[in-house]
Each structure stands twice: as structure tokens, then as C-alpha cells.
Amino acid sequence: MALIKKNKPSSAPTEKTVSNINTNNLDKSNIAQPETKDKRCRWWALEVYPESAAENWQQLLNGYKWAMSPLHDKDVNDDGTPKKPHWHIAVYFPNKAYYQEVVELAFALSKMKYVQPIKNLQGMIRYFAHLDHAEKHPYDPKEIKGFGGFDVAKYLQTSTDIDELMREIETYIRQNYVIEYADLVDLASDLHDEHPEWHKCITTHTIHFKAYVSSKRHAPPKTSAEIPDKSDLASQALNQESEK
């Protein structure tokens, strides 16, 4: 029985005994060392294969913050042969973890020896569903799971997605003359079934939306008759130019 040290928050146990795992015989010669300044990293990528996974492999990660992909059971190699079904997982080590420590954890989980430091966490989480890899089989991003407080949705959205969502909410504010931030939050809760992503966007961009709705408070709503037609504005601009 081997004692495997785990880099975990102070509130969690610092050691866990894993039965029937002997990492001393693990061949790590073909695993590239992480290219970081001190050979350590906080986020690491691992793979877990159902055929070799420990029966309680998810319980072995209790106390960690981590994420798991859908089961990749339709991936293929370059020659078209099917890959073995597997899960991709991303595990967070708050105090940074050495390569050797992560290899031992990976071997305890699934007797696998490949681990990789994660340089772009958002890219890795999106890779869990192959969102940016059209040449690969797509998986449902809703099946990506987070554990230990990991917020999956935060990493699935791109900056473009968030910008479009914020403009959608701003349009609703203008059209419905919302002038109080509290009312906006309440509306987002009431409209959750129709717009499930609104509430989180509003409450994580508090400063922006507070400023936006308060600026509307002192400006009376414009009626359609008061809103100038864009074509009229263009004609006025042309006439002013011609008069110069």
C-alpha cells in the first residue's frame, strides 16, 4: 500500500492512502517534463480510462477543485482507428504541484502516466467538448461537470458571447425602461426559464449594469416619435456639408 501525498487546501486532508497502487514501478521515461520556470503548475490535465480506472476514482479527487469532460467514446486516431473511451479532467492544485506528484495521482486514478500542465484553462475546458475543433467529433458541453466549486459555464463563454449577451440585456433595459438595478436582478430571476443566462451575467457585471440603469433613471423614456430616423439624420448631415 503506497502513501500518496496530495497538494490540497488546508481545510482538506493532506494525505490519502490508495490501496493496491504501487507507483514505484511506474515508467515515466517517455513523459515530457512541464516547461515551467520551477517545474510546477496549478492546473494539470489528466486522462482517465474506464477500462483501467479505480472503482472509486472520483472519490479520490474529493477536496480538489476539478472538471471532467463527457466520455470521449467517438474519438479516432490519425489513421481512422477508434481511440479507447476516456475522460479528460482538469485538476487544480492551490499551492502548485510538481510533475511527479501529479503523475502519482494520475496513476492512482487510472494507471495512466501522461499528465500535462494547463496553460490555457478556458481552451482546455472548451476542448472537453471539442468546441473549437471542427475536425473532431463534437460532444455536448452541457455534459462537462465541475466539482469542488468549479464553474464550468464561466469557461465555456468567449468574450464575444458575453458581449452579445450584455447587449441583449441592454436592449431589454431600454425597451422596458428599467431604472433600478434591483428591479433588473428581479426581472432576470423571473425570466430565468426564458433567459437562463441573464441573471449570472447581470450579477457578475454589477458595476456596468448599475451605471447603465441609473443613467436611464434621469432620462425620460423616448417614444418612437422622439427617436430620429437614421435616414433623416444622414440627410441632415449631407445638407450641412453642402452648405459649407
Short mmCIF file of N, CA and C in Angstrom, two decimals, residues 119-182:
data_model
loop_
_atom_site.label_atom_id
_atom_site.label_comp_id
_atom_site.label_asym_id
_atom_site.label_seq_id
_atom_site.Cartn_x
_atom_site.Cartn_y
_atom_site.Cartn_z
N LYS A 119 -1.88 25.54 -19.71
CA LYS A 119 -1.51 26.95 -19.87
C LYS A 119 -2.73 27.81 -20.18
N ASN A 120 -3.75 27.24 -20.78
CA ASN A 120 -4.97 27.98 -21.14
C ASN A 120 -6.16 27.17 -20.65
N LEU A 121 -6.66 27.50 -19.46
CA LEU A 121 -7.73 26.72 -18.86
C LEU A 121 -9.01 26.81 -19.67
N GLN A 122 -9.34 27.99 -20.17
CA GLN A 122 -10.56 28.11 -20.96
C GLN A 122 -10.48 27.25 -22.22
N GLY A 123 -9.32 27.26 -22.87
CA GLY A 123 -9.14 26.43 -24.06
C GLY A 123 -9.28 24.96 -23.74
N MET A 124 -8.78 24.53 -22.58
CA MET A 124 -8.88 23.13 -22.19
C MET A 124 -10.32 22.73 -21.92
N ILE A 125 -11.06 23.57 -21.18
CA ILE A 125 -12.45 23.25 -20.87
C ILE A 125 -13.28 23.20 -22.15
N ARG A 126 -13.02 24.10 -23.08
CA ARG A 126 -13.74 24.06 -24.34
C ARG A 126 -13.34 22.83 -25.16
N TYR A 127 -12.11 22.40 -25.00
CA TYR A 127 -11.66 21.19 -25.70
C TYR A 127 -12.41 19.96 -25.19
N PHE A 128 -12.85 19.99 -23.96
CA PHE A 128 -13.61 18.86 -23.40
C PHE A 128 -14.80 18.50 -24.30
N ALA A 129 -15.35 19.50 -25.01
CA ALA A 129 -16.48 19.25 -25.92
C ALA A 129 -16.07 19.45 -27.37
N HIS A 130 -14.77 19.68 -27.62
CA HIS A 130 -14.25 19.93 -28.98
C HIS A 130 -14.92 21.13 -29.62
N LEU A 131 -15.21 22.17 -28.82
CA LEU A 131 -15.95 23.32 -29.33
C LEU A 131 -15.19 24.08 -30.41
N ASP A 132 -13.89 24.10 -30.33
CA ASP A 132 -13.09 24.85 -31.30
C ASP A 132 -12.30 23.94 -32.24
N HIS A 133 -12.75 22.70 -32.34
CA HIS A 133 -12.05 21.70 -33.17
C HIS A 133 -13.07 21.01 -34.06
N ALA A 134 -13.41 21.68 -35.17
CA ALA A 134 -14.45 21.17 -36.06
C ALA A 134 -14.09 19.83 -36.68
N GLU A 135 -12.79 19.51 -36.72
CA GLU A 135 -12.37 18.25 -37.34
C GLU A 135 -12.57 17.05 -36.40
N LYS A 136 -12.89 17.34 -35.13
CA LYS A 136 -13.08 16.27 -34.16
C LYS A 136 -14.56 16.06 -33.87
N HIS A 137 -14.89 14.90 -33.34
CA HIS A 137 -16.29 14.60 -33.00
C HIS A 137 -16.76 15.55 -31.90
N PRO A 138 -17.91 16.21 -32.08
CA PRO A 138 -18.40 17.13 -31.05
C PRO A 138 -19.06 16.39 -29.89
N TYR A 139 -18.90 16.94 -28.70
CA TYR A 139 -19.58 16.41 -27.52
C TYR A 139 -20.41 17.53 -26.90
N ASP A 140 -21.41 17.16 -26.13
CA ASP A 140 -22.34 18.13 -25.56
C ASP A 140 -21.67 18.88 -24.41
N PRO A 141 -21.48 20.20 -24.54
CA PRO A 141 -20.84 20.96 -23.45
C PRO A 141 -21.64 20.93 -22.15
N LYS A 142 -22.95 20.64 -22.25
CA LYS A 142 -23.76 20.55 -21.03
C LYS A 142 -23.36 19.35 -20.17
N GLU A 143 -22.62 18.41 -20.77
CA GLU A 143 -22.20 17.23 -20.02
C GLU A 143 -20.84 17.42 -19.35
N ILE A 144 -20.23 18.59 -19.53
CA ILE A 144 -18.99 18.89 -18.79
C ILE A 144 -19.38 19.18 -17.35
N LYS A 145 -18.73 18.53 -16.41
CA LYS A 145 -19.08 18.66 -15.00
C LYS A 145 -17.96 19.30 -14.20
N GLY A 146 -18.36 20.14 -13.25
CA GLY A 146 -17.41 20.78 -12.36
C GLY A 146 -17.60 20.28 -10.94
N PHE A 147 -16.51 20.17 -10.20
CA PHE A 147 -16.54 19.67 -8.82
C PHE A 147 -15.71 20.60 -7.93
N GLY A 148 -16.06 20.61 -6.64
CA GLY A 148 -15.29 21.42 -5.69
C GLY A 148 -15.42 22.91 -5.91
N GLY A 149 -16.56 23.33 -6.49
CA GLY A 149 -16.79 24.75 -6.71
C GLY A 149 -16.34 25.26 -8.06
N PHE A 150 -15.96 24.35 -8.96
CA PHE A 150 -15.51 24.79 -10.28
C PHE A 150 -16.71 25.21 -11.13
N ASP A 151 -16.64 26.41 -11.72
CA ASP A 151 -17.73 26.97 -12.52
C ASP A 151 -17.45 26.71 -14.00
N VAL A 152 -18.09 25.69 -14.55
CA VAL A 152 -17.85 25.30 -15.95
C VAL A 152 -18.30 26.39 -16.91
N ALA A 153 -19.50 26.94 -16.69
CA ALA A 153 -20.08 27.91 -17.62
C ALA A 153 -19.16 29.10 -17.84
N LYS A 154 -18.44 29.51 -16.82
CA LYS A 154 -17.54 30.65 -16.91
C LYS A 154 -16.51 30.47 -18.01
N TYR A 155 -16.08 29.23 -18.22
CA TYR A 155 -15.00 28.96 -19.17
C TYR A 155 -15.50 28.55 -20.55
N LEU A 156 -16.80 28.33 -20.67
CA LEU A 156 -17.35 27.97 -21.98
C LEU A 156 -17.66 29.20 -22.81
N GLN A 157 -17.90 30.32 -22.16
CA GLN A 157 -18.24 31.54 -22.88
C GLN A 157 -16.99 32.24 -23.38
N THR A 158 -17.07 32.76 -24.59
CA THR A 158 -16.00 33.58 -25.13
C THR A 158 -16.34 35.05 -24.87
N SER A 159 -15.37 35.94 -25.06
CA SER A 159 -15.62 37.36 -24.84
C SER A 159 -16.71 37.87 -25.79
N THR A 160 -16.77 37.30 -27.00
CA THR A 160 -17.82 37.68 -27.95
C THR A 160 -19.19 37.26 -27.44
N ASP A 161 -19.28 36.05 -26.88
CA ASP A 161 -20.55 35.58 -26.33
C ASP A 161 -21.04 36.51 -25.23
N ILE A 162 -20.14 36.92 -24.34
CA ILE A 162 -20.52 37.77 -23.21
C ILE A 162 -20.95 39.14 -23.70
N ASP A 163 -20.23 39.68 -24.68
CA ASP A 163 -20.58 41.00 -25.22
C ASP A 163 -21.96 40.98 -25.86
N GLU A 164 -22.27 39.94 -26.61
CA GLU A 164 -23.58 39.83 -27.24
C GLU A 164 -24.68 39.71 -26.18
N LEU A 165 -24.40 38.96 -25.13
CA LEU A 165 -25.38 38.79 -24.06
C LEU A 165 -25.64 40.11 -23.34
N MET A 166 -24.58 40.87 -23.08
CA MET A 166 -24.75 42.16 -22.41
C MET A 166 -25.55 43.13 -23.28
N ARG A 167 -25.33 43.12 -24.58
CA ARG A 167 -26.09 44.00 -25.46
C ARG A 167 -27.56 43.59 -25.51
N GLU A 168 -27.82 42.30 -25.41
CA GLU A 168 -29.20 41.81 -25.37
C GLU A 168 -29.92 42.32 -24.13
N ILE A 169 -29.23 42.31 -23.00
CA ILE A 169 -29.82 42.79 -21.75
C ILE A 169 -30.02 44.30 -21.81
N GLU A 170 -29.06 45.01 -22.37
CA GLU A 170 -29.18 46.46 -22.50
C GLU A 170 -30.40 46.84 -23.37
N THR A 171 -30.63 46.07 -24.42
CA THR A 171 -31.80 46.32 -25.26
C THR A 171 -33.08 46.15 -24.45
N TYR A 172 -33.12 45.13 -23.62
CA TYR A 172 -34.31 44.90 -22.78
C TYR A 172 -34.49 46.07 -21.81
N ILE A 173 -33.40 46.57 -21.24
CA ILE A 173 -33.47 47.69 -20.31
C ILE A 173 -34.05 48.92 -20.99
N ARG A 174 -33.60 49.21 -22.21
CA ARG A 174 -34.09 50.38 -22.94
C ARG A 174 -35.57 50.23 -23.28
N GLN A 175 -35.92 49.06 -23.79
CA GLN A 175 -37.29 48.85 -24.25
C GLN A 175 -38.30 48.83 -23.11
N ASN A 176 -37.85 48.44 -21.92
CA ASN A 176 -38.77 48.32 -20.78
C ASN A 176 -38.52 49.37 -19.70
N TYR A 177 -37.67 50.34 -19.99
CA TYR A 177 -37.38 51.45 -19.09
C TYR A 177 -37.09 50.97 -17.66
N VAL A 178 -36.12 50.08 -17.54
CA VAL A 178 -35.68 49.59 -16.23
C VAL A 178 -34.71 50.62 -15.67
N ILE A 179 -35.00 51.16 -14.49
CA ILE A 179 -34.16 52.23 -13.93
C ILE A 179 -33.58 51.90 -12.56
N GLU A 180 -33.80 50.68 -12.08
CA GLU A 180 -33.24 50.26 -10.80
C GLU A 180 -32.53 48.92 -10.98
N TYR A 181 -31.33 48.85 -10.44
CA TYR A 181 -30.55 47.61 -10.57
C TYR A 181 -31.27 46.44 -9.90
N ALA A 182 -31.88 46.68 -8.75
CA ALA A 182 -32.59 45.61 -8.03
C ALA A 182 -33.74 45.06 -8.88
#
